[in-house]
PDB file of C-alpha atoms in Angstrom:
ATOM      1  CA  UNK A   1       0.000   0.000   0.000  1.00 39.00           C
ATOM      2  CA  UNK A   2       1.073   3.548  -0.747  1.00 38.00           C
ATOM      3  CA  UNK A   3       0.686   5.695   2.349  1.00 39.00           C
ATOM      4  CA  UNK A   4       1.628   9.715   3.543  1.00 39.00           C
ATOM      5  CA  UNK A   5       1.692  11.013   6.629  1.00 38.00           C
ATOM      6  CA  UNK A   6      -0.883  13.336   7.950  1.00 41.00           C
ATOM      7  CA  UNK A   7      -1.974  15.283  10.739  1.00 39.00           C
ATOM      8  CA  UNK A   8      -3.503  13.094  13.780  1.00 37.00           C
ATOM      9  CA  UNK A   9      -6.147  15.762  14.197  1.00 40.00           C
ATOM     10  CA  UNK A  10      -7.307  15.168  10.523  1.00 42.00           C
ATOM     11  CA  UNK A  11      -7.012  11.500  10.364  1.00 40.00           C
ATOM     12  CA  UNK A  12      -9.047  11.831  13.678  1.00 40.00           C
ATOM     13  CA  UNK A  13     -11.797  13.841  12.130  1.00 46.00           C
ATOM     14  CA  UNK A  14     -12.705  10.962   9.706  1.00 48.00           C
ATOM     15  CA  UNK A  15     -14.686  13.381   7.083  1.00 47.00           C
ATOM     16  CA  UNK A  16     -12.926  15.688   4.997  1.00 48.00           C
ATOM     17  CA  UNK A  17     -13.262  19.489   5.022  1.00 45.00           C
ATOM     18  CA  UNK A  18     -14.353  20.414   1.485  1.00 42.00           C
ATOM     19  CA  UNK A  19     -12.734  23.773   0.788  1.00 41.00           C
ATOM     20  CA  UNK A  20     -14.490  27.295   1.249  1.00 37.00           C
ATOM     21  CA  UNK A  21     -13.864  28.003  -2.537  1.00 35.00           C
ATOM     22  CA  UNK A  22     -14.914  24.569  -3.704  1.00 37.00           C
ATOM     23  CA  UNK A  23     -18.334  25.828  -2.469  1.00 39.00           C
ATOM     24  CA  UNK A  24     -18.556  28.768  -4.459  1.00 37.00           C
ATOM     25  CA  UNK A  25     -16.177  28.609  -7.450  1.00 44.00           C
ATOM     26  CA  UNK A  26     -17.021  26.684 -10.774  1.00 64.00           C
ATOM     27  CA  UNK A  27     -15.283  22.861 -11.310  1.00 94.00           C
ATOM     28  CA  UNK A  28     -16.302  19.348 -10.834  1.00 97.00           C
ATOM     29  CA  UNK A  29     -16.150  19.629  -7.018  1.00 98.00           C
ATOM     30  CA  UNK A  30     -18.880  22.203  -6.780  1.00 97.00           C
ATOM     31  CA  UNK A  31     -20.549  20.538  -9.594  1.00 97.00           C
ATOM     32  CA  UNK A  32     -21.159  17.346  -7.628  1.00 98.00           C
ATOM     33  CA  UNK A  33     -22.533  18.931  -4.432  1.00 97.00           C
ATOM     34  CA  UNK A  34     -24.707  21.189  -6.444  1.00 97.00           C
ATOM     35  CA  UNK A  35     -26.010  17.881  -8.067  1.00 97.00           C
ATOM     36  CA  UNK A  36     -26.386  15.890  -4.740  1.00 98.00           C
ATOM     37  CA  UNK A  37     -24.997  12.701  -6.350  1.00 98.00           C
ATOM     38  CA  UNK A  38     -21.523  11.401  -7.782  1.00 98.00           C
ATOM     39  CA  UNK A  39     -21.476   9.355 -10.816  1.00 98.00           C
ATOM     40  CA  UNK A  40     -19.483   6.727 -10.598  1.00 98.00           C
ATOM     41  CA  UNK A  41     -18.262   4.893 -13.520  1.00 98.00           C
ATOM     42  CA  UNK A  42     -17.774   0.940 -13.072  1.00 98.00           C
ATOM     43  CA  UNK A  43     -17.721  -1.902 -15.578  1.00 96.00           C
ATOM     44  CA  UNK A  44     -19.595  -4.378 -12.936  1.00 95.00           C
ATOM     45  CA  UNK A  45     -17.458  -7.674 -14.662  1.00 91.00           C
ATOM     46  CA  UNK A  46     -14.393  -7.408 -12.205  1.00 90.00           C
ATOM     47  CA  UNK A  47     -14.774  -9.658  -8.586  1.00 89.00           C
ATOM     48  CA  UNK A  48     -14.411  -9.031  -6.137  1.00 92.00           C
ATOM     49  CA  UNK A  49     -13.444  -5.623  -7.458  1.00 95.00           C
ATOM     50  CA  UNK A  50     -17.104  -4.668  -9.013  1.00 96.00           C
ATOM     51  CA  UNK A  51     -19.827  -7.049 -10.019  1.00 95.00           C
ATOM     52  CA  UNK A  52     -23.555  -7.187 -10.133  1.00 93.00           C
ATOM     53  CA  UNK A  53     -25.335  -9.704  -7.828  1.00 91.00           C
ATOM     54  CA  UNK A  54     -27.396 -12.257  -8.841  1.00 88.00           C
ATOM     55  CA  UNK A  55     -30.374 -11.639  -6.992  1.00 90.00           C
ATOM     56  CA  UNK A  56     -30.736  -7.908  -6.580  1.00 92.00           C
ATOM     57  CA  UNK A  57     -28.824  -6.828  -9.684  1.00 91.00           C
ATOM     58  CA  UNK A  58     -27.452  -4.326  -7.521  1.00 96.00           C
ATOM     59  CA  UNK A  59     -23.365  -3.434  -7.551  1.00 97.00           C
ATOM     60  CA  UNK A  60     -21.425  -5.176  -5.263  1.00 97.00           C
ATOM     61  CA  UNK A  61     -17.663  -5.338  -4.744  1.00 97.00           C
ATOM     62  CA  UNK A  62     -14.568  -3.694  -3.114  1.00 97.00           C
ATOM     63  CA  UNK A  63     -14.707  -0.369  -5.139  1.00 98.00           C
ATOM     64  CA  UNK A  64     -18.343  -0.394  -4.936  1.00 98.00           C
ATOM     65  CA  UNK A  65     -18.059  -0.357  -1.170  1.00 98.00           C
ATOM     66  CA  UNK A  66     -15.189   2.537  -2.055  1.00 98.00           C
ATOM     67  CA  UNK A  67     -17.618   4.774  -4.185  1.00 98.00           C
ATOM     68  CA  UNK A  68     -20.218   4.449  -1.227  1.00 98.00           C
ATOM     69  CA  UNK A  69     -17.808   5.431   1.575  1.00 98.00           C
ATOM     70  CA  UNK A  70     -16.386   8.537  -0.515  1.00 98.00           C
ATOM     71  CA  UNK A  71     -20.304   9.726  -0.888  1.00 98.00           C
ATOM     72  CA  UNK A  72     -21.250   9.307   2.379  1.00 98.00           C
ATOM     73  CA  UNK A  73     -18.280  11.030   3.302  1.00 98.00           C
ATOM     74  CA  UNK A  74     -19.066  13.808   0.881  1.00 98.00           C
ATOM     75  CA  UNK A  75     -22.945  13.505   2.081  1.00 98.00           C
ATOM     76  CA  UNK A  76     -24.019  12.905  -1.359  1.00 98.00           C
ATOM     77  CA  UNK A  77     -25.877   9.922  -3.113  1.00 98.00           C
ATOM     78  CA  UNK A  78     -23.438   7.434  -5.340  1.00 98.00           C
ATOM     79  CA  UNK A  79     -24.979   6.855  -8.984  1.00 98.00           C
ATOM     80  CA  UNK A  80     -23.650   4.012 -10.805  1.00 98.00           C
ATOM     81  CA  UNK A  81     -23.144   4.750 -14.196  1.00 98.00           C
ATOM     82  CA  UNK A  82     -22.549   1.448 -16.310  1.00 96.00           C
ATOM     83  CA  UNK A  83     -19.743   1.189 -18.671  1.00 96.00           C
ATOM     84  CA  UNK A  84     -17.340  -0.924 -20.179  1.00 93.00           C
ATOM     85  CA  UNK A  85     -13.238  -1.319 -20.346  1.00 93.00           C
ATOM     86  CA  UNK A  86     -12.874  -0.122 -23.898  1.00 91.00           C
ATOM     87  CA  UNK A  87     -14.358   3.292 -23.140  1.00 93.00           C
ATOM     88  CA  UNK A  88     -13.861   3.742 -19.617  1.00 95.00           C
ATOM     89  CA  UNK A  89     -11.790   6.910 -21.228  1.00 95.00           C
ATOM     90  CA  UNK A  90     -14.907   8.163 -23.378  1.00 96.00           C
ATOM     91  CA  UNK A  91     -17.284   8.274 -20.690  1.00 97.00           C
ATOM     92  CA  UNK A  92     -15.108  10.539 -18.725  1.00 97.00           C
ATOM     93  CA  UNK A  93     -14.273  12.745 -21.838  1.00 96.00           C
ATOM     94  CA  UNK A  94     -18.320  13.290 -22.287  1.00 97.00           C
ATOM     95  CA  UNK A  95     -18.560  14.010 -18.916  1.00 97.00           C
ATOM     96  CA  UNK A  96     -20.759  10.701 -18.469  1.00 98.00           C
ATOM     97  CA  UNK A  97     -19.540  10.169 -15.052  1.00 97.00           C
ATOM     98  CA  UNK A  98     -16.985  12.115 -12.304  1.00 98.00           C
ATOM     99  CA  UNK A  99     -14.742   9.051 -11.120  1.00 98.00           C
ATOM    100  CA  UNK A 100     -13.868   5.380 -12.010  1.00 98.00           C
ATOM    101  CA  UNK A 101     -14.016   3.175  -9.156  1.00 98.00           C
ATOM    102  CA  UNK A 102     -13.624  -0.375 -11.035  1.00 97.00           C
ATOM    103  CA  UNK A 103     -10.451  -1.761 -10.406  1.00 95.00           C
ATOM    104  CA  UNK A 104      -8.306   0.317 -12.941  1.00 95.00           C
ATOM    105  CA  UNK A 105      -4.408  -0.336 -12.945  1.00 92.00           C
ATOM    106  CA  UNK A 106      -2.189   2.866 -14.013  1.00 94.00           C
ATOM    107  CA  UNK A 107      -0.715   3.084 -17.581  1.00 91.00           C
ATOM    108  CA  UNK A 108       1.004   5.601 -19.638  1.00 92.00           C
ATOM    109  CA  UNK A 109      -1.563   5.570 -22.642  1.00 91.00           C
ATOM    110  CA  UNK A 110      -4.574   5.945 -19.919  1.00 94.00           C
ATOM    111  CA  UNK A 111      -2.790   8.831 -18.279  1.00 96.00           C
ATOM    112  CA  UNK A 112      -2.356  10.674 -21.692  1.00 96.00           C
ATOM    113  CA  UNK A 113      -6.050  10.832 -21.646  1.00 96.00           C
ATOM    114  CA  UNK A 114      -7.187  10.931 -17.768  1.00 97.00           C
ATOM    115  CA  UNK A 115      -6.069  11.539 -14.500  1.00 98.00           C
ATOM    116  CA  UNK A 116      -5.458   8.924 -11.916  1.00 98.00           C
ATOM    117  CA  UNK A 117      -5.685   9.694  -8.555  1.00 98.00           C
ATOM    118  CA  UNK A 118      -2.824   8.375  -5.818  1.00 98.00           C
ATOM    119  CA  UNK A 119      -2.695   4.633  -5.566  1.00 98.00           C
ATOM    120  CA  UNK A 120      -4.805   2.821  -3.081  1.00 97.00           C
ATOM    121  CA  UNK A 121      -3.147  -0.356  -3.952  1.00 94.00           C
ATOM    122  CA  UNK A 122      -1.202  -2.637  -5.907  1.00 92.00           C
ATOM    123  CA  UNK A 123      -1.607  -5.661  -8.284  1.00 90.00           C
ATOM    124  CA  UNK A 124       0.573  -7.886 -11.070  1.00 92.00           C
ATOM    125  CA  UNK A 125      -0.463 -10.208 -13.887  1.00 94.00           C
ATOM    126  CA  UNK A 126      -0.497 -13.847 -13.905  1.00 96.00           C
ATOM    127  CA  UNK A 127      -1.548 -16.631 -16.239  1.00 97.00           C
ATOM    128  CA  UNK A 128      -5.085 -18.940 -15.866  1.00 98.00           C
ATOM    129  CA  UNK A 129      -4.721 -21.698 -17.538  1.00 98.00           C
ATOM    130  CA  UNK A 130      -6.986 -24.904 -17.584  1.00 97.00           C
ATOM    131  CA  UNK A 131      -6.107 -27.850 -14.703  1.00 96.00           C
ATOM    132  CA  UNK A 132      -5.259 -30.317 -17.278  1.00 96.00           C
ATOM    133  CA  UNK A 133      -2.322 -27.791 -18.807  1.00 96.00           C
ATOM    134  CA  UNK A 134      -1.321 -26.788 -15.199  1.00 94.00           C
ATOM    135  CA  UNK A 135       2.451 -28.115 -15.969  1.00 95.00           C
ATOM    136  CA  UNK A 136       2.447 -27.108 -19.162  1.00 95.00           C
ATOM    137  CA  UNK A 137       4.062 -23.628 -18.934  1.00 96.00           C
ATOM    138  CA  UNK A 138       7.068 -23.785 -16.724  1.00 93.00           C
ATOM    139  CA  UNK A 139       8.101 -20.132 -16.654  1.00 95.00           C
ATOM    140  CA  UNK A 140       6.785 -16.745 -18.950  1.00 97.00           C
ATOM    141  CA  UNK A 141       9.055 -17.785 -21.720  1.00 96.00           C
ATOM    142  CA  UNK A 142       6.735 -20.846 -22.706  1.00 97.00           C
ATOM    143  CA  UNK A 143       3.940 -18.516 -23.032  1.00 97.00           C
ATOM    144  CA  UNK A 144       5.937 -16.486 -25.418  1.00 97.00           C
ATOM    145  CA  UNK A 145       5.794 -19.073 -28.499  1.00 96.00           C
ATOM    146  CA  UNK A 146       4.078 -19.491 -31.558  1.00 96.00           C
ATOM    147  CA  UNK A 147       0.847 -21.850 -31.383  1.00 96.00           C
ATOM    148  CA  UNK A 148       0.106 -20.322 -27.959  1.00 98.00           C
ATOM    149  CA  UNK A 149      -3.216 -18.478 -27.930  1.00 98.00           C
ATOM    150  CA  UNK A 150      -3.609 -15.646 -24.931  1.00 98.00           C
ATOM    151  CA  UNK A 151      -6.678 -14.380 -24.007  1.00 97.00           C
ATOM    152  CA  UNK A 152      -7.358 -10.528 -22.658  1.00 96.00           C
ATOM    153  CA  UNK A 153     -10.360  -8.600 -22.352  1.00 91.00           C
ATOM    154  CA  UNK A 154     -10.353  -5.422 -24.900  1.00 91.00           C
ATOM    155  CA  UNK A 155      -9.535  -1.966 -23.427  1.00 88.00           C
ATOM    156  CA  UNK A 156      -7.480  -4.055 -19.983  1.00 90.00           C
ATOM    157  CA  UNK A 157      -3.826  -2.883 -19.383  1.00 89.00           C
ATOM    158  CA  UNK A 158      -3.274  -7.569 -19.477  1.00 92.00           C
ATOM    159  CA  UNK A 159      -3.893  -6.733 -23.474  1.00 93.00           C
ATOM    160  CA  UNK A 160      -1.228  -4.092 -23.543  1.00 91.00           C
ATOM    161  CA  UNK A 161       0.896  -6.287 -21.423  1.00 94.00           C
ATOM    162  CA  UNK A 162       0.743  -9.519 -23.709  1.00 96.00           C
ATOM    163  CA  UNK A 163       1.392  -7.442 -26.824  1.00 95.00           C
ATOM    164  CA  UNK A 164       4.445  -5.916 -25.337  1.00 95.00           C
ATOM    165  CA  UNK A 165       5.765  -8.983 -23.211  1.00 96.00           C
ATOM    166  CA  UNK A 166       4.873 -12.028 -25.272  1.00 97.00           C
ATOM    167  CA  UNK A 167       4.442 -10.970 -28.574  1.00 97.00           C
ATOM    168  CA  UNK A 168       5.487 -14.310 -30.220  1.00 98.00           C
ATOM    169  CA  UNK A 169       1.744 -15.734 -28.450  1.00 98.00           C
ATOM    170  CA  UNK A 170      -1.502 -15.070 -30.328  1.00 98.00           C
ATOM    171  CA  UNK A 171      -3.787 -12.732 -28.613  1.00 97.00           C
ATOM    172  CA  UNK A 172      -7.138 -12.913 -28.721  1.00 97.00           C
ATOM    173  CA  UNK A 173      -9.014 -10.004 -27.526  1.00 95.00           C
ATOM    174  CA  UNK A 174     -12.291 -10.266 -26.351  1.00 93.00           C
ATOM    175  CA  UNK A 175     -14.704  -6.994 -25.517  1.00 90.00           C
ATOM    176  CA  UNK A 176     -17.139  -6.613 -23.101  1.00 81.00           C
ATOM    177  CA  UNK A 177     -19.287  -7.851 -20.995  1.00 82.00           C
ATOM    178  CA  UNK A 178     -17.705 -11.353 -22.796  1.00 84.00           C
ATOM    179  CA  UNK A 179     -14.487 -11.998 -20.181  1.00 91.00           C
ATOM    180  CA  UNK A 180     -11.239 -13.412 -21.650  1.00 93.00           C
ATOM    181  CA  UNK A 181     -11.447 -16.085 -18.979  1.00 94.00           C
ATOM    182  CA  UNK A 182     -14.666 -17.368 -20.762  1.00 95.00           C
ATOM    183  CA  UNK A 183     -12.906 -18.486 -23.458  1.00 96.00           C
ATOM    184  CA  UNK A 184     -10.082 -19.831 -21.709  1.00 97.00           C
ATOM    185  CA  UNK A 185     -13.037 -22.182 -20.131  1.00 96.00           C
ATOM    186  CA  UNK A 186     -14.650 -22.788 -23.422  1.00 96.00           C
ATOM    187  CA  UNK A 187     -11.291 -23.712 -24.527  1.00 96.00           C
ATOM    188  CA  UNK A 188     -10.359 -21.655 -27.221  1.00 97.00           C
ATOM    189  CA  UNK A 189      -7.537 -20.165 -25.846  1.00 98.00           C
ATOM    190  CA  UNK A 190      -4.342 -21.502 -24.327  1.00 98.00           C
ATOM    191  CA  UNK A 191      -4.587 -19.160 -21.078  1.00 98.00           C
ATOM    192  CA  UNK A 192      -5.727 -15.876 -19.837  1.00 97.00           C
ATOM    193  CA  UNK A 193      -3.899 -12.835 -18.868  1.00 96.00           C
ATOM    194  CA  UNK A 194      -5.583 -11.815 -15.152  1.00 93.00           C
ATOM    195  CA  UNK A 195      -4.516 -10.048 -11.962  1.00 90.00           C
ATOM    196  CA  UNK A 196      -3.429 -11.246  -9.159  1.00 90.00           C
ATOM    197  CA  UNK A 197      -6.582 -10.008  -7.678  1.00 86.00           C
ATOM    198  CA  UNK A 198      -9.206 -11.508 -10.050  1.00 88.00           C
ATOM    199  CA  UNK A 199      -7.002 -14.451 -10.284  1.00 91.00           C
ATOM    200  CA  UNK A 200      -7.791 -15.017  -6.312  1.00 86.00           C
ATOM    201  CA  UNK A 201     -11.554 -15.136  -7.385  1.00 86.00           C
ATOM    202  CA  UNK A 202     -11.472 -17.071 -10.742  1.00 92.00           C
ATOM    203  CA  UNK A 203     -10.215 -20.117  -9.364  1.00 93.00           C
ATOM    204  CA  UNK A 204     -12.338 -20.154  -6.485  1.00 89.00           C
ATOM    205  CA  UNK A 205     -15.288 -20.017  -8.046  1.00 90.00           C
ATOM    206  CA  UNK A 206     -13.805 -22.448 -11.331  1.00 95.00           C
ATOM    207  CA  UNK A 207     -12.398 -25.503  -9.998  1.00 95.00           C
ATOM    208  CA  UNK A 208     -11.171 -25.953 -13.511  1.00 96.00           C
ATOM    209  CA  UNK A 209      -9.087 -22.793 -13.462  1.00 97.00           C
ATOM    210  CA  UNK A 210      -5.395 -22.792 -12.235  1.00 97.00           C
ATOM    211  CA  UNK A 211      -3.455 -19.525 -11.588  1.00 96.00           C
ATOM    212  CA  UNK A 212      -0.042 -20.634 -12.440  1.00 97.00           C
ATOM    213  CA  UNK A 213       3.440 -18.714 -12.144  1.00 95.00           C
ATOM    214  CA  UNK A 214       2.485 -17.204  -8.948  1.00 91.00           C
ATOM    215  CA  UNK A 215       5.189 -16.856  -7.419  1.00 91.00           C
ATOM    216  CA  UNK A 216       6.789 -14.440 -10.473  1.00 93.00           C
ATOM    217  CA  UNK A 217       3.717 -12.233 -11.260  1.00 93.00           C
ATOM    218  CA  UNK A 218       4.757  -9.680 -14.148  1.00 94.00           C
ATOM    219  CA  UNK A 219       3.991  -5.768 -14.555  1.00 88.00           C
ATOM    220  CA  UNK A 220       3.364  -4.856 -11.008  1.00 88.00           C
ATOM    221  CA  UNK A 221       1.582  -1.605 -10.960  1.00 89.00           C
ATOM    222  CA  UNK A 222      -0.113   0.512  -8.869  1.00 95.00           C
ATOM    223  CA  UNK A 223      -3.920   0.551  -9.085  1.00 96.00           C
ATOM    224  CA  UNK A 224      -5.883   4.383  -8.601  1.00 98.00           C
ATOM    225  CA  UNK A 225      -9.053   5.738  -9.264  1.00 98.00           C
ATOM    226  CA  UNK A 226      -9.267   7.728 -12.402  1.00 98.00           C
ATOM    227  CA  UNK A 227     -10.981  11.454 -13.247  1.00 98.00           C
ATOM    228  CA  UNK A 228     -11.186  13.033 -15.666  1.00 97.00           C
ATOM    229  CA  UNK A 229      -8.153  15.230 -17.011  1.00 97.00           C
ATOM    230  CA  UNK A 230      -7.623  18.947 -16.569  1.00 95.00           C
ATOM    231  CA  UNK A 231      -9.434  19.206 -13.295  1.00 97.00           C
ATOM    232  CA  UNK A 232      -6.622  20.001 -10.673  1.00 97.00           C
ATOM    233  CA  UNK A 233      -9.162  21.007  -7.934  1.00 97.00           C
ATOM    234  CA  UNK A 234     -11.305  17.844  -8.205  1.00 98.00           C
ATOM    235  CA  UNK A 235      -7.916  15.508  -8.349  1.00 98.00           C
ATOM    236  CA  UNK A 236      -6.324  17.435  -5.447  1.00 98.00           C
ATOM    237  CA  UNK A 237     -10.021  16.480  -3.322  1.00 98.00           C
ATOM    238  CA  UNK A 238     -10.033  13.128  -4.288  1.00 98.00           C
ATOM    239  CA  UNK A 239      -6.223  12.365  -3.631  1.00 98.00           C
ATOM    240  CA  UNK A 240      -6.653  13.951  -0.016  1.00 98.00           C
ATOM    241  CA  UNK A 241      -9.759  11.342   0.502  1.00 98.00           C
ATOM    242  CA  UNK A 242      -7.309   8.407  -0.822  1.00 98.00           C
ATOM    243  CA  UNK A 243      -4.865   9.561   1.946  1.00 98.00           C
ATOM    244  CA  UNK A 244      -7.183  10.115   4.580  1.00 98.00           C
ATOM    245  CA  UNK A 245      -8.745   6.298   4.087  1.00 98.00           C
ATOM    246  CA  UNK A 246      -4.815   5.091   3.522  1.00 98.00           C
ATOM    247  CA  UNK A 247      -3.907   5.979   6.604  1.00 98.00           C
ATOM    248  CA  UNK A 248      -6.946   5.420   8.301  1.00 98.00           C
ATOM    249  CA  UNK A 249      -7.226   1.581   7.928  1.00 97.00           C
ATOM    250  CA  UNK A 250     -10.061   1.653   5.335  1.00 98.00           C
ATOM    251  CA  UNK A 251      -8.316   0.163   2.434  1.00 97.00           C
ATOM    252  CA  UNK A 252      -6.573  -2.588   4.190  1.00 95.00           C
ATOM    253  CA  UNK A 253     -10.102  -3.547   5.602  1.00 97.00           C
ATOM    254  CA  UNK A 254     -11.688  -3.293   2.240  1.00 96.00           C
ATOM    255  CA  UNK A 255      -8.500  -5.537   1.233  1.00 92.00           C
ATOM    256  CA  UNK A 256      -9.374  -8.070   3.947  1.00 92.00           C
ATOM    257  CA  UNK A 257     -13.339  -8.295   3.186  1.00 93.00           C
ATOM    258  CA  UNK A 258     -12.803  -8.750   0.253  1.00 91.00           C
ATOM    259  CA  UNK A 259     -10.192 -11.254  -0.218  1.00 83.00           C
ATOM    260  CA  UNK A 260      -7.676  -9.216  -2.120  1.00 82.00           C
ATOM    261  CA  UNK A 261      -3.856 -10.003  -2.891  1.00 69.00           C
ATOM    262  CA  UNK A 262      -1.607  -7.786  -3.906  1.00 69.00           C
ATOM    263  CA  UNK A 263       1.811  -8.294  -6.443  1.00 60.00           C
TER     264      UNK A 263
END
């Protein structure tokens, strides 16, 4: 975890103090509280990170639970605002929602186009394969060979990885709400390209899935909520709320609820 050192007397306060000229001046901050709500952007395919559940449709998940602490917090409702990997970028360009909270690692190509908050975490990448072919990759360099098919879901920083890192391996990209793990169990693919987190989940909940090289996961990367570009006011309010719940405990609780593990 990624941590700075604050005040006692703020940590202690446990809300944060929205700025006198946030209140009155034009931006995003003022926009929201004039609004009463916060639009939250999520993709709702990524447990434990953000998924819908089965019997109330409603969102569920670790930045779910994230997005509802930061409203309550601000004392405003959180709107969900559905979207998808490949144009988690777009929606904040058309203004379609004021954060990401979905589980979003940090790249160069995403921060041409957005701004990502501090980290609240970390992650890496690491192949599923199928339990039959569980000894048939014995380090990253067998993945890197002709005849071997990777699977990634379109607009994920695991398809910029595979591209970059294997690029003798087919990739097969597959867009949203279809999950490149889906084919991997359908068998059309040799393995998928996951986290470490979603890894954790996937083979839990599909006996037939193996997470293997484990203990050498690749890329690791910081993972941040991202906003939309060329708001320094907004950024500034939402990296003092990462701090504040960094320091306070929150995201290592959210961590242990919901099962994460980190690169």
């Amino acid at each position: 975890m990624f941590r700075r050192t604050l005040p006692a007397a703020a940590l202690a306060a446990g809300t944060i103090a929205i700025p006198a000229q946030a209140q009155s001046g034009a931006g995003r901050l003022a926009a929201v509280q004039a609004a009463g709500r916060i639009r939250i952007g999520t993709t709702g395919d990524f447990n434990p990170m953000t998924f819908r559940d089965p019997a109330s449709r409603e969102y569920r998940g670790h930045q779910i639970d994230c997005a509802q602490q930061l409203a309550r917090e601000m004392n405003l409702r959180a709107e969900f605002v559905a979207t998808d990997w490949r144009t988690l970028i777009n929606g904040l360009q058309a203004d379609q929602f004021d954060v990401v909270m979905t589980g979003t690692s940090i790249s160069v190509a995403r921060a041409m186009a957005a701004a990502f908050t501090l980290p609240w975490g970390r992650t890496g990448f690491i192949p599923l394969v199928r339990r039959r072919d569980a000894t048939k990759f014995a380090g990253w360099e067998a993945l890197n060979a002709r005849g071997v098919t990777i699977g990634t879901t379109l607009g994920t920083t695991m398809e910029q990885f595979v591209q970059q890192a294997l690029p003798n391996a087919t990739l097969r990209r597959v867009e949203s709400p279809a999950r490149d793990w889906q084919e991997l169990l359908g068998g059309r693919v040799d393995a998928a390209m996951t986290s470490v987190i979603e890894a954790a989940f996937l083979t839990r909940e599909y006996p037939d899935l193996v997470a293997i090289l484990r203990d050498q996961p690749r890329n690791p990367i910081p993972m941040a909520f991202m906003a939309p570009a060329g708001d320094a006011q907004w950024l500034r309010f939402l990296d003092t709320w990462v701090t504040l719940r960094t320091e306070s405990g929150f995201f290592a609780e959210m961590a242990r609820k919901w099962g994460l593990a980190e690169a």
